[in-house]
mmCIF file with all atom_site columns, C-alpha atoms in Angstrom:
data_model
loop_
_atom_site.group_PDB
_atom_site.id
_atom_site.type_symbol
_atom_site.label_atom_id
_atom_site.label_alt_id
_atom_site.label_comp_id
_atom_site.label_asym_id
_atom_site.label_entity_id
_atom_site.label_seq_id
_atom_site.pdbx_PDB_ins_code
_atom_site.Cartn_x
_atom_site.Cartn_y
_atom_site.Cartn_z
_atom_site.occupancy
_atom_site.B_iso_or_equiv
_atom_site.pdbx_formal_charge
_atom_site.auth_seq_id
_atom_site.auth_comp_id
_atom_site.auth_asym_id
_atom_site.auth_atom_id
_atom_site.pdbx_PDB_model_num
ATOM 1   C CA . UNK A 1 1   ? -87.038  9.545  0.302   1.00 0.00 ? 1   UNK A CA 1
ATOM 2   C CA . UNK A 1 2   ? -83.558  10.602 0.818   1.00 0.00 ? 2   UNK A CA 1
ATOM 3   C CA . UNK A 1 3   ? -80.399  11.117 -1.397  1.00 0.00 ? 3   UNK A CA 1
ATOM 4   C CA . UNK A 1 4   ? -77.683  8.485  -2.244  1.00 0.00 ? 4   UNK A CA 1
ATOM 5   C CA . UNK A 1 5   ? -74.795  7.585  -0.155  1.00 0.00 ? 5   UNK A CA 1
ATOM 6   C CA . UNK A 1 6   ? -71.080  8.421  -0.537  1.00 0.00 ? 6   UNK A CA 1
ATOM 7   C CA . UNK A 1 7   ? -70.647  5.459  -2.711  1.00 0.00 ? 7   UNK A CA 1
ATOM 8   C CA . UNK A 1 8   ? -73.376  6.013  -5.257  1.00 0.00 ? 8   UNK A CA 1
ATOM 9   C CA . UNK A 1 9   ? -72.056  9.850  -5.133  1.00 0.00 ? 9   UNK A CA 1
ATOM 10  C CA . UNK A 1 10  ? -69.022  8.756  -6.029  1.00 0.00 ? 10  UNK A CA 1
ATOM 11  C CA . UNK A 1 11  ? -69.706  6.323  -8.820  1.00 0.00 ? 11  UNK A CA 1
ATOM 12  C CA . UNK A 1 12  ? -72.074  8.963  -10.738 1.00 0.00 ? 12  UNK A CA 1
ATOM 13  C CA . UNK A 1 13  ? -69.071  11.798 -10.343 1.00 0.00 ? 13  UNK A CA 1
ATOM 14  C CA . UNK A 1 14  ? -66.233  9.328  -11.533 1.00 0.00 ? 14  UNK A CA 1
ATOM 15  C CA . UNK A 1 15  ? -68.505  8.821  -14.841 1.00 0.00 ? 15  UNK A CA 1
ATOM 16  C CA . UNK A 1 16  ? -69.384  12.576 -14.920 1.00 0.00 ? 16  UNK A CA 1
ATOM 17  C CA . UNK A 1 17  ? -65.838  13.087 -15.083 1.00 0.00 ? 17  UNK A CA 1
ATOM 18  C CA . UNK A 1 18  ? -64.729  10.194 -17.750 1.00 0.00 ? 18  UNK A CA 1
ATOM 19  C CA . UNK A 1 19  ? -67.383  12.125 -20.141 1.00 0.00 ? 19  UNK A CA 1
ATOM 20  C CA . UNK A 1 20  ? -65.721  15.085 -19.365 1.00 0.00 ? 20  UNK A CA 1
ATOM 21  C CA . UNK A 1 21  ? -67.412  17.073 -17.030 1.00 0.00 ? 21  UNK A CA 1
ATOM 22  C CA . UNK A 1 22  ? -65.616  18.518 -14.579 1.00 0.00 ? 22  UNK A CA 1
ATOM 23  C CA . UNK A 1 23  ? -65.666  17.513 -11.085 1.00 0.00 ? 23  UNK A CA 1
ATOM 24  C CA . UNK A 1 24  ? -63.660  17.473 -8.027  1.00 0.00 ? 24  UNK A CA 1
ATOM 25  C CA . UNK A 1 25  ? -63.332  13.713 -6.011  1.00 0.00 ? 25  UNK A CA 1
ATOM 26  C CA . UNK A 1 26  ? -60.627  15.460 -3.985  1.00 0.00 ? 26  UNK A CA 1
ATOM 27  C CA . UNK A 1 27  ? -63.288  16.529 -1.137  1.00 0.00 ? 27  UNK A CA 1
ATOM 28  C CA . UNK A 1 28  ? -66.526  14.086 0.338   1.00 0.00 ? 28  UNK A CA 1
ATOM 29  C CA . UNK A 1 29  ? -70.126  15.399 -0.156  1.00 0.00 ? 29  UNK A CA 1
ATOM 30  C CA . UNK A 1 30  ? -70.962  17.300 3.305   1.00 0.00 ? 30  UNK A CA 1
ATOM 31  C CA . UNK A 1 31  ? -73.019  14.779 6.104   1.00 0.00 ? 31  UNK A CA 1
ATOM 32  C CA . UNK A 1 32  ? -76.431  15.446 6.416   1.00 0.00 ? 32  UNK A CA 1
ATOM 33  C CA . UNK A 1 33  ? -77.580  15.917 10.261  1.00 0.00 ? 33  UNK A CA 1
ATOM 34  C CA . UNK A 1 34  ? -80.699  14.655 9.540   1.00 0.00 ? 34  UNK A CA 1
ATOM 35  C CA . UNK A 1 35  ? -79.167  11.166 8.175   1.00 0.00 ? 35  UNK A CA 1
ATOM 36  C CA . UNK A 1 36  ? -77.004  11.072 11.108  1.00 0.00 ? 36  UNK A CA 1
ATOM 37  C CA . UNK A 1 37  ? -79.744  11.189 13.758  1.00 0.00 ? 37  UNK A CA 1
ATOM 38  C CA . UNK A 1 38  ? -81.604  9.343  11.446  1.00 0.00 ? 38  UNK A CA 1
ATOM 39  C CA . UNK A 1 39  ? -78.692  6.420  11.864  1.00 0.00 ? 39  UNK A CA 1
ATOM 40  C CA . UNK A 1 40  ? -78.636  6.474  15.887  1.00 0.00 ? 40  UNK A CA 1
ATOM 41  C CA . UNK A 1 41  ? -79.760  4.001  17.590  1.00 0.00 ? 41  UNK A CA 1
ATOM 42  C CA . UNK A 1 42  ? -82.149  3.234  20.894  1.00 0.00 ? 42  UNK A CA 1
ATOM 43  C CA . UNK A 1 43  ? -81.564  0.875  23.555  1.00 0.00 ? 43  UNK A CA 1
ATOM 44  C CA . UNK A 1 44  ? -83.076  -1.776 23.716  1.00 0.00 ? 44  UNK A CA 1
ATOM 45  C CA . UNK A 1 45  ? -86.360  -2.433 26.201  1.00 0.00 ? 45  UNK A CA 1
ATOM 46  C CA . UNK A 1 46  ? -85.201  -4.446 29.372  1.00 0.00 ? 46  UNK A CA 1
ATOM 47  C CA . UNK A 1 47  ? -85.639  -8.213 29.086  1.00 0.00 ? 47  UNK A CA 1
ATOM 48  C CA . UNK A 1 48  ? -86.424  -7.865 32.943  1.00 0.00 ? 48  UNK A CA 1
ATOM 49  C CA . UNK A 1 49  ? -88.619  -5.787 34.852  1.00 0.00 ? 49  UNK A CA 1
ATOM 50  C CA . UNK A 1 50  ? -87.487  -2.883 37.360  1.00 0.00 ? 50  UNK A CA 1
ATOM 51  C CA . UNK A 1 51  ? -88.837  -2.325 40.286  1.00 0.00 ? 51  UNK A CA 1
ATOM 52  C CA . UNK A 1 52  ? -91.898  -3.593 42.036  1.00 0.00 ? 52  UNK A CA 1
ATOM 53  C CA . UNK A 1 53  ? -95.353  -5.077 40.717  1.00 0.00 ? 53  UNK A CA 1
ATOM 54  C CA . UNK A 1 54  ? -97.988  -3.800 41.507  1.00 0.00 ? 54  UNK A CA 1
ATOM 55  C CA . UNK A 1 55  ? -99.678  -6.328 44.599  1.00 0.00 ? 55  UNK A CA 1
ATOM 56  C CA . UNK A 1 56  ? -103.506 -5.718 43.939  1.00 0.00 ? 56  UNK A CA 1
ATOM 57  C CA . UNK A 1 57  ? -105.381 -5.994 40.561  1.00 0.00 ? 57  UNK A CA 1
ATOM 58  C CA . UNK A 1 58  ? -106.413 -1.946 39.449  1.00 0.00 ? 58  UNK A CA 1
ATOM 59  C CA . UNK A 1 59  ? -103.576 -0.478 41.938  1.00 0.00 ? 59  UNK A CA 1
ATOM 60  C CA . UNK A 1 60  ? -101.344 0.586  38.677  1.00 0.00 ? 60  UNK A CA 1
ATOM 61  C CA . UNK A 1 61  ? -102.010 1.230  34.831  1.00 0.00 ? 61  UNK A CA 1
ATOM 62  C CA . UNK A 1 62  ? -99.381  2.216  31.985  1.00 0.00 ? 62  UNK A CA 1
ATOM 63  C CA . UNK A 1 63  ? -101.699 4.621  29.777  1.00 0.00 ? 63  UNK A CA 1
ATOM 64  C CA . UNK A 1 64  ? -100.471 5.600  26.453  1.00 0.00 ? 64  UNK A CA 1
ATOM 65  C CA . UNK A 1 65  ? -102.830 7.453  23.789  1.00 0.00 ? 65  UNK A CA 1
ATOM 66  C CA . UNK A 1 66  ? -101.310 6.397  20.503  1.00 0.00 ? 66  UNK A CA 1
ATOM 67  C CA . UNK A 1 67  ? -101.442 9.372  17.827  1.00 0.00 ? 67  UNK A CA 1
ATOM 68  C CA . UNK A 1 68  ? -103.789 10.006 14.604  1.00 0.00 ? 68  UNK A CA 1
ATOM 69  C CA . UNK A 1 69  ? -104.076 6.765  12.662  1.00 0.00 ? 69  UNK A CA 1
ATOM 70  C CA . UNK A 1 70  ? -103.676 7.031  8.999   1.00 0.00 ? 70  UNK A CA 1
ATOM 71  C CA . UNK A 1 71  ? -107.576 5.606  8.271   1.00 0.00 ? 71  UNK A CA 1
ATOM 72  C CA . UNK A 1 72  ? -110.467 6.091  9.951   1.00 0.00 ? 72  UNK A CA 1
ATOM 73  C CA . UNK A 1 73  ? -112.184 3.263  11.884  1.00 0.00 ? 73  UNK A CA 1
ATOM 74  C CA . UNK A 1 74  ? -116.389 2.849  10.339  1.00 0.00 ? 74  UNK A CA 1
ATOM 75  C CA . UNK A 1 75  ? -117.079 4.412  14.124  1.00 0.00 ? 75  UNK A CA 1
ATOM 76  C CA . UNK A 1 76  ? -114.965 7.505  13.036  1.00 0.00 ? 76  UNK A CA 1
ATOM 77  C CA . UNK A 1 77  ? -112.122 7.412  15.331  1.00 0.00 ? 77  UNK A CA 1
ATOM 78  C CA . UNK A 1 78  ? -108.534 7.807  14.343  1.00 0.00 ? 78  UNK A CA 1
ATOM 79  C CA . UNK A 1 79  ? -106.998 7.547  17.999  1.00 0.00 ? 79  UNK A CA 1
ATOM 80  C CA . UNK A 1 80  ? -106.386 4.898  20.447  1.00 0.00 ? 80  UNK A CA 1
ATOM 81  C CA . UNK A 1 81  ? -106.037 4.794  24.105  1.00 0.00 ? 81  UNK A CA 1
ATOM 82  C CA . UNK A 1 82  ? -104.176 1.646  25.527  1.00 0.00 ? 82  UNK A CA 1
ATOM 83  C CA . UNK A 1 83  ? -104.574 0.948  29.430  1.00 0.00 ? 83  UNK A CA 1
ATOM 84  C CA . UNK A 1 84  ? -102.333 -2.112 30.655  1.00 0.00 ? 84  UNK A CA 1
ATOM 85  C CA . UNK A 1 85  ? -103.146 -2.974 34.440  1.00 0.00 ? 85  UNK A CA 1
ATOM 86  C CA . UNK A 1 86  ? -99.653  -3.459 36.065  1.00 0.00 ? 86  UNK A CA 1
ATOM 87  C CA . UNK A 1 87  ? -101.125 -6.659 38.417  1.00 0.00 ? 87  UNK A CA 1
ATOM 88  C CA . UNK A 1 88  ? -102.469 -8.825 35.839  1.00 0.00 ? 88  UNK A CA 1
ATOM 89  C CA . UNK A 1 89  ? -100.695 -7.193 32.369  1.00 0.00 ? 89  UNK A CA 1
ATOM 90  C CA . UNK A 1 90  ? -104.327 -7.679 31.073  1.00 0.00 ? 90  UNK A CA 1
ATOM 91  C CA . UNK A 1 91  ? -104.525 -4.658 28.770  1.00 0.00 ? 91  UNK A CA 1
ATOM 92  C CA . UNK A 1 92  ? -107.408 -2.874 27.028  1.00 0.00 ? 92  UNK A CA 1
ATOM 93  C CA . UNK A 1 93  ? -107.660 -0.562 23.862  1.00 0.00 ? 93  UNK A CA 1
ATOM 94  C CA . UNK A 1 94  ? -109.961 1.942  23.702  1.00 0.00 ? 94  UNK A CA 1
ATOM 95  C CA . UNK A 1 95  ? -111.084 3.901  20.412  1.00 0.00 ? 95  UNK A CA 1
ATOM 96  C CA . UNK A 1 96  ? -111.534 7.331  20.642  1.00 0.00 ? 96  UNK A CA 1
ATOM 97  C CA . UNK A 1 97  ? -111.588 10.110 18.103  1.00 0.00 ? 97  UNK A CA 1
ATOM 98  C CA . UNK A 1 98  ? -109.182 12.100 19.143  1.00 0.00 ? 98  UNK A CA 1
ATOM 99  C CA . UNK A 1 99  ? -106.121 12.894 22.051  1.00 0.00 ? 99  UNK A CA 1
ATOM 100 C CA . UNK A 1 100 ? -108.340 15.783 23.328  1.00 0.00 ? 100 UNK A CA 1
ATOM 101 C CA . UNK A 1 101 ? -111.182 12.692 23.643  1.00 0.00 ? 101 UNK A CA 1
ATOM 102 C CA . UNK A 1 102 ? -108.895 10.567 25.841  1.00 0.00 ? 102 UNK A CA 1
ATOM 103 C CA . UNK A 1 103 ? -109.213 11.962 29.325  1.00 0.00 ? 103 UNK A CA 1
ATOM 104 C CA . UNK A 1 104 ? -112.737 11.686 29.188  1.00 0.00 ? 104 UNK A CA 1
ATOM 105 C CA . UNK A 1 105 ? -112.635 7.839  28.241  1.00 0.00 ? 105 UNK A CA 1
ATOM 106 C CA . UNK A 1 106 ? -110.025 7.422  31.044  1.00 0.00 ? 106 UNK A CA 1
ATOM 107 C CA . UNK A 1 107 ? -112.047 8.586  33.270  1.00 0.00 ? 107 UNK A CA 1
ATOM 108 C CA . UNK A 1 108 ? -115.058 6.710  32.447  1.00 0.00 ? 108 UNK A CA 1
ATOM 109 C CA . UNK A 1 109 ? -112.501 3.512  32.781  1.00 0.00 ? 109 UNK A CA 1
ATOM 110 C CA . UNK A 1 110 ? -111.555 4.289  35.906  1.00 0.00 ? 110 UNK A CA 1
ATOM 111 C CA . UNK A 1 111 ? -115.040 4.913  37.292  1.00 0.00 ? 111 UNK A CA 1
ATOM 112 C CA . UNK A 1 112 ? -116.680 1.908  36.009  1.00 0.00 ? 112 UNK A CA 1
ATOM 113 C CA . UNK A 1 113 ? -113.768 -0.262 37.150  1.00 0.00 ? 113 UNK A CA 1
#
């Protein structure tokens, strides 16, 4: 969950110290790396496309086999391997129960297409 920021830091030391415990505000609390690359930002996906489309339906597909769900699907699979053709953008999402599972199911895909 975190710890509290410099302000909240602050505000609980400053009353620490009017009851009378002692407690330097001289020096700030050390940064935490992990909050700091936990603050960076991305950029941003491209509003327009690079390069070339693809000129024949099949010729190109963007694969991506998305990582362990959190439930289950009632079929038992907790993965899911997305296929996006590059011609048409018509995409397709394909259970399967695991990563190890997904070259397999890409390969029937690209058979039976």
């Amino acid at each position: 969950l975190g710890h509290a920021n410099y302000r909240a830091t602050y505000t609980v030391a400053s009353r620490l110290r009017a009851a009378g415990t002692p407690v330097n505000l001289s020096l700030l609390p050390p940064k935490c790396d992990h909050c700091i690359l936990g603050k960076q930002t991305r950029s941003p996906v491209p509003k327009v496309r690079e390069g070339i489309r693809s000129t024949e339906r099949g010729a190109v597909f963007f694969i991506d086999a998305t990582g362990d769900q959190c439930t289950r699907s009632s079929s038992g699979n907790i993965c899911s391997l997305d296929i996006v053709d590059d011609f048409s953008s018509y995409g397709w999402s394909i259970p399967v129960a695991s990563k190890a599972a997904c070259s397999s199911q890409l390969r029937t895909f690209l058979i039976a297409r």
